[in-house]
PDB file of C-alpha atoms in Angstrom:
ATOM      1  CA  UNK F 922      -0.231   0.345  -0.235  1.00  0.00           C
ATOM      2  CA  UNK F 923       1.133   4.051  -0.462  1.00  0.00           C
ATOM      3  CA  UNK F 924       4.188   4.506  -2.725  1.00  0.00           C
ATOM      4  CA  UNK F 925       5.892   2.357  -4.421  1.00  0.00           C
ATOM      5  CA  UNK F 926       9.237   1.564  -2.624  1.00  0.00           C
ATOM      6  CA  UNK F 927      11.807  -0.652  -4.389  1.00  0.00           C
ATOM      7  CA  UNK F 928      14.043  -2.303  -1.845  1.00  0.00           C
ATOM      8  CA  UNK F 929      15.304  -5.300  -0.052  1.00  0.00           C
ATOM      9  CA  UNK F 930      12.986  -5.733   3.226  1.00  0.00           C
ATOM     10  CA  UNK F 931      10.354  -8.095   3.152  1.00  0.00           C
ATOM     11  CA  UNK F 932       7.436  -6.922   1.581  1.00  0.00           C
ATOM     12  CA  UNK F 933       9.331  -4.383  -0.509  1.00  0.00           C
ATOM     13  CA  UNK F 934      10.745  -5.687  -4.289  1.00  0.00           C
ATOM     14  CA  UNK F 935      13.091  -4.281  -6.835  1.00  0.00           C
ATOM     15  CA  UNK F 936      12.886  -5.823 -10.540  1.00  0.00           C
ATOM     16  CA  UNK F 937       9.318  -8.223  -9.831  1.00  0.00           C
ATOM     17  CA  UNK F 938       8.781  -9.885 -13.200  1.00  0.00           C
ATOM     18  CA  UNK F 939       6.132 -12.844 -12.152  1.00  0.00           C
ATOM     19  CA  UNK F 940       3.915 -14.046  -9.653  1.00  0.00           C
ATOM     20  CA  UNK F 941       1.691 -17.260  -9.448  1.00  0.00           C
ATOM     21  CA  UNK F 942      -1.501 -17.957  -6.636  1.00  0.00           C
ATOM     22  CA  UNK F 943      -1.665 -20.435  -5.435  1.00  0.00           C
ATOM     23  CA  UNK F 944      -5.245 -22.369  -3.975  1.00  0.00           C
ATOM     24  CA  UNK F 945      -5.239 -20.603  -0.546  1.00  0.00           C
ATOM     25  CA  UNK F 946      -4.965 -17.309  -2.287  1.00  0.00           C
ATOM     26  CA  UNK F 947      -0.740 -17.195  -1.295  1.00  0.00           C
ATOM     27  CA  UNK F 948       1.011 -14.937  -4.365  1.00  0.00           C
ATOM     28  CA  UNK F 949       4.633 -15.904  -4.436  1.00  0.00           C
ATOM     29  CA  UNK F 950       6.689 -13.448  -6.479  1.00  0.00           C
ATOM     30  CA  UNK F 951      10.219 -13.739  -8.572  1.00  0.00           C
ATOM     31  CA  UNK F 952      11.835 -10.565  -7.421  1.00  0.00           C
ATOM     32  CA  UNK F 953      14.871 -11.271 -10.079  1.00  0.00           C
ATOM     33  CA  UNK F 954      16.198  -7.651  -8.546  1.00  0.00           C
ATOM     34  CA  UNK F 955      17.117  -9.198  -5.483  1.00  0.00           C
ATOM     35  CA  UNK F 956      17.153 -12.736  -6.593  1.00  0.00           C
ATOM     36  CA  UNK F 957      14.858 -14.119  -4.781  1.00  0.00           C
ATOM     37  CA  UNK F 958      11.205 -15.432  -3.925  1.00  0.00           C
ATOM     38  CA  UNK F 959       8.756 -13.852  -1.346  1.00  0.00           C
ATOM     39  CA  UNK F 960       5.370 -15.582  -0.660  1.00  0.00           C
ATOM     40  CA  UNK F 961       3.136 -13.446   0.315  1.00  0.00           C
ATOM     41  CA  UNK F 962       0.230 -14.349   2.686  1.00  0.00           C
ATOM     42  CA  UNK F 963      -3.006 -12.315   2.792  1.00  0.00           C
ATOM     43  CA  UNK F 964      -4.216 -10.978   6.104  1.00  0.00           C
ATOM     44  CA  UNK F 965      -8.172 -10.566   6.128  1.00  0.00           C
ATOM     45  CA  UNK F 966      -7.753 -11.143   2.409  1.00  0.00           C
ATOM     46  CA  UNK F 967      -6.693  -8.335   1.734  1.00  0.00           C
ATOM     47  CA  UNK F 968      -3.076  -6.717   0.200  1.00  0.00           C
ATOM     48  CA  UNK F 969      -2.798  -3.976   2.156  1.00  0.00           C
ATOM     49  CA  UNK F 970      -2.391  -6.185   5.410  1.00  0.00           C
ATOM     50  CA  UNK F 971      -0.013  -8.463   3.982  1.00  0.00           C
ATOM     51  CA  UNK F 972       2.327  -9.816   5.159  1.00  0.00           C
ATOM     52  CA  UNK F 973       5.748 -11.350   3.218  1.00  0.00           C
ATOM     53  CA  UNK F 974       8.326 -14.040   3.694  1.00  0.00           C
ATOM     54  CA  UNK F 975      11.532 -14.733   1.888  1.00  0.00           C
ATOM     55  CA  UNK F 976      10.234 -18.173   0.249  1.00  0.00           C
ATOM     56  CA  UNK F 977      13.665 -18.681  -1.600  1.00  0.00           C
ATOM     57  CA  UNK F 978      16.763 -16.714  -0.792  1.00  0.00           C
ATOM     58  CA  UNK F 979      19.260 -15.072  -2.740  1.00  0.00           C
ATOM     59  CA  UNK F 980      22.184 -17.981  -1.532  1.00  0.00           C
ATOM     60  CA  UNK F 981      19.644 -20.730  -3.758  1.00  0.00           C
ATOM     61  CA  UNK F 982      19.327 -18.062  -6.930  1.00  0.00           C
ATOM     62  CA  UNK F 983      21.194 -15.940  -8.765  1.00  0.00           C
ATOM     63  CA  UNK F 984      18.453 -14.491 -11.508  1.00  0.00           C
ATOM     64  CA  UNK F 985      14.784 -15.520 -11.078  1.00  0.00           C
ATOM     65  CA  UNK F 986      12.065 -15.190 -13.760  1.00  0.00           C
ATOM     66  CA  UNK F 987       9.677 -17.565 -14.127  1.00  0.00           C
ATOM     67  CA  UNK F 988       7.809 -18.563 -10.905  1.00  0.00           C
ATOM     68  CA  UNK F 989       4.356 -21.261 -10.770  1.00  0.00           C
ATOM     69  CA  UNK F 990       2.344 -23.394  -8.678  1.00  0.00           C
ATOM     70  CA  UNK F 991       0.771 -26.085  -8.854  1.00  0.00           C
ATOM     71  CA  UNK F 992      -0.519 -28.041  -6.048  1.00  0.00           C
ATOM     72  CA  UNK F 993       2.037 -28.513  -3.543  1.00  0.00           C
ATOM     73  CA  UNK F 994       4.958 -27.301  -6.168  1.00  0.00           C
ATOM     74  CA  UNK F 995       6.905 -23.917  -6.359  1.00  0.00           C
ATOM     75  CA  UNK F 996       8.553 -23.974 -10.146  1.00  0.00           C
ATOM     76  CA  UNK F 997      10.968 -21.240 -10.548  1.00  0.00           C
ATOM     77  CA  UNK F 998      12.881 -20.629 -13.197  1.00  0.00           C
ATOM     78  CA  UNK F 999      16.494 -19.393 -12.909  1.00  0.00           C
ATOM     79  CA  UNK F1000      16.938 -17.748 -15.682  1.00  0.00           C
ATOM     80  CA  UNK F1001      21.147 -16.436 -14.787  1.00  0.00           C
ATOM     81  CA  UNK F1002      21.394 -20.245 -13.846  1.00  0.00           C
ATOM     82  CA  UNK F1003      20.095 -21.253 -17.279  1.00  0.00           C
ATOM     83  CA  UNK F1004      18.154 -24.589 -15.063  1.00  0.00           C
ATOM     84  CA  UNK F1005      14.392 -24.661 -13.281  1.00  0.00           C
ATOM     85  CA  UNK F1006      13.767 -25.843 -10.045  1.00  0.00           C
ATOM     86  CA  UNK F1007      10.936 -27.505  -8.464  1.00  0.00           C
ATOM     87  CA  UNK F1008      10.027 -26.751  -4.590  1.00  0.00           C
ATOM     88  CA  UNK F1009       7.820 -28.449  -1.703  1.00  0.00           C
ATOM     89  CA  UNK F1010       6.007 -25.714  -0.594  1.00  0.00           C
ATOM     90  CA  UNK F1011       8.267 -26.034   2.568  1.00  0.00           C
ATOM     91  CA  UNK F1012      10.568 -25.011   0.133  1.00  0.00           C
ATOM     92  CA  UNK F1013      12.726 -28.222  -0.149  1.00  0.00           C
ATOM     93  CA  UNK F1014      13.995 -28.540  -3.515  1.00  0.00           C
ATOM     94  CA  UNK F1015      12.453 -31.683  -4.788  1.00  0.00           C
ATOM     95  CA  UNK F1016      14.405 -31.690  -8.673  1.00  0.00           C
ATOM     96  CA  UNK F1017      16.288 -29.407 -11.305  1.00  0.00           C
ATOM     97  CA  UNK F1018      16.347 -29.551 -14.723  1.00  0.00           C
ATOM     98  CA  UNK F1019      19.314 -27.623 -16.433  1.00  0.00           C
ATOM     99  CA  UNK F1020      20.410 -26.292 -19.810  1.00  0.00           C
ATOM    100  CA  UNK F1021      18.283 -23.466 -21.118  1.00  0.00           C
ATOM    101  CA  UNK F1022      19.563 -21.054 -22.978  1.00  0.00           C
ATOM    102  CA  UNK F1023      17.454 -18.463 -21.439  1.00  0.00           C
ATOM    103  CA  UNK F1024      13.863 -19.234 -19.985  1.00  0.00           C
ATOM    104  CA  UNK F1025      11.767 -16.807 -18.801  1.00  0.00           C
ATOM    105  CA  UNK F1026       8.079 -18.717 -18.930  1.00  0.00           C
ATOM    106  CA  UNK F1027       6.728 -21.666 -16.884  1.00  0.00           C
ATOM    107  CA  UNK F1028       3.330 -22.898 -16.678  1.00  0.00           C
ATOM    108  CA  UNK F1029       1.572 -26.125 -15.453  1.00  0.00           C
ATOM    109  CA  UNK F1030      -1.921 -27.580 -17.229  1.00  0.00           C
ATOM    110  CA  UNK F1031      -3.389 -28.732 -15.146  1.00  0.00           C
ATOM    111  CA  UNK F1032      -5.200 -31.850 -15.904  1.00  0.00           C
ATOM    112  CA  UNK F1033      -2.105 -33.577 -17.161  1.00  0.00           C
ATOM    113  CA  UNK F1034       0.400 -31.954 -14.775  1.00  0.00           C
ATOM    114  CA  UNK F1035       3.078 -31.371 -17.707  1.00  0.00           C
ATOM    115  CA  UNK F1036       5.426 -28.859 -17.199  1.00  0.00           C
ATOM    116  CA  UNK F1037       5.827 -25.849 -20.238  1.00  0.00           C
ATOM    117  CA  UNK F1038       8.687 -23.656 -20.601  1.00  0.00           C
ATOM    118  CA  UNK F1039       9.794 -21.064 -22.755  1.00  0.00           C
ATOM    119  CA  UNK F1040      13.106 -20.315 -24.067  1.00  0.00           C
ATOM    120  CA  UNK F1041      13.346 -16.383 -25.345  1.00  0.00           C
ATOM    121  CA  UNK F1042      16.464 -16.986 -27.272  1.00  0.00           C
ATOM    122  CA  UNK F1043      15.527 -20.639 -28.349  1.00  0.00           C
ATOM    123  CA  UNK F1044      12.171 -19.474 -29.911  1.00  0.00           C
ATOM    124  CA  UNK F1045      11.190 -22.632 -28.347  1.00  0.00           C
ATOM    125  CA  UNK F1046       8.293 -24.596 -26.008  1.00  0.00           C
ATOM    126  CA  UNK F1047       9.701 -27.350 -24.060  1.00  0.00           C
ATOM    127  CA  UNK F1048       7.111 -29.625 -22.424  1.00  0.00           C
ATOM    128  CA  UNK F1049       8.254 -31.461 -18.701  1.00  0.00           C
ATOM    129  CA  UNK F1050       6.581 -34.419 -16.905  1.00  0.00           C
ATOM    130  CA  UNK F1051       5.814 -33.942 -13.651  1.00  0.00           C
ATOM    131  CA  UNK F1052       8.783 -35.709 -12.657  1.00  0.00           C
ATOM    132  CA  UNK F1053      10.918 -33.574 -14.538  1.00  0.00           C
ATOM    133  CA  UNK F1054      11.731 -35.740 -17.937  1.00  0.00           C
ATOM    134  CA  UNK F1055      11.240 -33.680 -21.284  1.00  0.00           C
ATOM    135  CA  UNK F1056       8.698 -34.985 -23.215  1.00  0.00           C
ATOM    136  CA  UNK F1057       8.544 -32.401 -25.816  1.00  0.00           C
ATOM    137  CA  UNK F1058       9.900 -29.582 -27.498  1.00  0.00           C
ATOM    138  CA  UNK F1059       8.894 -27.292 -30.500  1.00  0.00           C
ATOM    139  CA  UNK F1060       9.401 -24.061 -32.282  1.00  0.00           C
ATOM    140  CA  UNK F1061      11.580 -22.448 -34.370  1.00  0.00           C
ATOM    141  CA  UNK F1062      12.488 -18.309 -35.323  1.00  0.00           C
ATOM    142  CA  UNK F1063       9.290 -17.370 -36.878  1.00  0.00           C
ATOM    143  CA  UNK F1064       5.735 -15.269 -37.030  1.00  0.00           C
ATOM    144  CA  UNK F1065       3.774 -18.109 -38.661  1.00  0.00           C
ATOM    145  CA  UNK F1066       1.378 -20.571 -36.227  1.00  0.00           C
ATOM    146  CA  UNK F1067       3.524 -22.415 -33.966  1.00  0.00           C
ATOM    147  CA  UNK F1068       6.893 -20.610 -34.308  1.00  0.00           C
ATOM    148  CA  UNK F1069       8.043 -17.929 -32.007  1.00  0.00           C
ATOM    149  CA  UNK F1070       9.675 -14.481 -31.653  1.00  0.00           C
ATOM    150  CA  UNK F1071      11.148 -13.964 -27.863  1.00  0.00           C
ATOM    151  CA  UNK F1072       8.488 -16.385 -26.415  1.00  0.00           C
ATOM    152  CA  UNK F1073       8.394 -14.529 -22.884  1.00  0.00           C
ATOM    153  CA  UNK F1074       5.252 -15.720 -20.694  1.00  0.00           C
ATOM    154  CA  UNK F1075       2.875 -19.067 -20.982  1.00  0.00           C
ATOM    155  CA  UNK F1076      -0.268 -19.299 -19.351  1.00  0.00           C
ATOM    156  CA  UNK F1077      -2.911 -21.906 -19.559  1.00  0.00           C
ATOM    157  CA  UNK F1078      -7.212 -21.499 -19.537  1.00  0.00           C
ATOM    158  CA  UNK F1079      -8.004 -25.262 -18.900  1.00  0.00           C
ATOM    159  CA  UNK F1080      -6.324 -27.049 -21.562  1.00  0.00           C
ATOM    160  CA  UNK F1081      -5.433 -23.308 -23.803  1.00  0.00           C
ATOM    161  CA  UNK F1082      -2.237 -22.788 -24.070  1.00  0.00           C
ATOM    162  CA  UNK F1083      -1.116 -19.523 -24.386  1.00  0.00           C
ATOM    163  CA  UNK F1084       2.070 -18.200 -25.008  1.00  0.00           C
ATOM    164  CA  UNK F1085       3.016 -14.103 -25.603  1.00  0.00           C
ATOM    165  CA  UNK F1086       6.260 -13.413 -27.932  1.00  0.00           C
ATOM    166  CA  UNK F1087       7.867 -10.046 -27.499  1.00  0.00           C
ATOM    167  CA  UNK F1088       9.619 -10.452 -30.664  1.00  0.00           C
ATOM    168  CA  UNK F1089       6.253 -10.870 -32.636  1.00  0.00           C
ATOM    169  CA  UNK F1090       4.178  -8.884 -30.734  1.00  0.00           C
ATOM    170  CA  UNK F1091       1.133 -10.943 -30.102  1.00  0.00           C
ATOM    171  CA  UNK F1092       0.172 -13.935 -28.150  1.00  0.00           C
ATOM    172  CA  UNK F1093      -0.444 -17.413 -29.477  1.00  0.00           C
ATOM    173  CA  UNK F1094      -3.199 -19.897 -28.582  1.00  0.00           C
ATOM    174  CA  UNK F1095      -2.680 -23.462 -28.161  1.00  0.00           C
ATOM    175  CA  UNK F1096      -6.000 -25.447 -27.975  1.00  0.00           C
TER     176      UNK F1096
END
């Protein structure tokens, strides 16, 4: 509440880039400038009286970007470390996937539990199983359907995937 304040204290952010809301209305925020994920719990359902805790600290992250909560898992893209980490809601690391060039967006398809990750530089979307095993990848640089130019955000509504592309100034929809 009040004027925006950039900072390093709890309830302050420096370059927040993504957020995800859990089923219990807890908000997870990727605080890129502070290299951490903040967990914001609403008091009385009001953001103005929220309390923050550091869910994942800068001791564990280099440059977080995407964050997604699904069930009892919190998925964090650490873009600068070229990996995606899956944590339980107690912040215990379950597994990590490495080898991304510049992963920015992460979304989970609820009916299958499949994890979709956009790679901004490679112009691809990768699909992983709930256990973190790579299942598929598609995309190449371009502006036709199924091609991407700097995909950033990925998001599911039901079983429909939305991909926001910076380079093509568009949102592609995959049903």
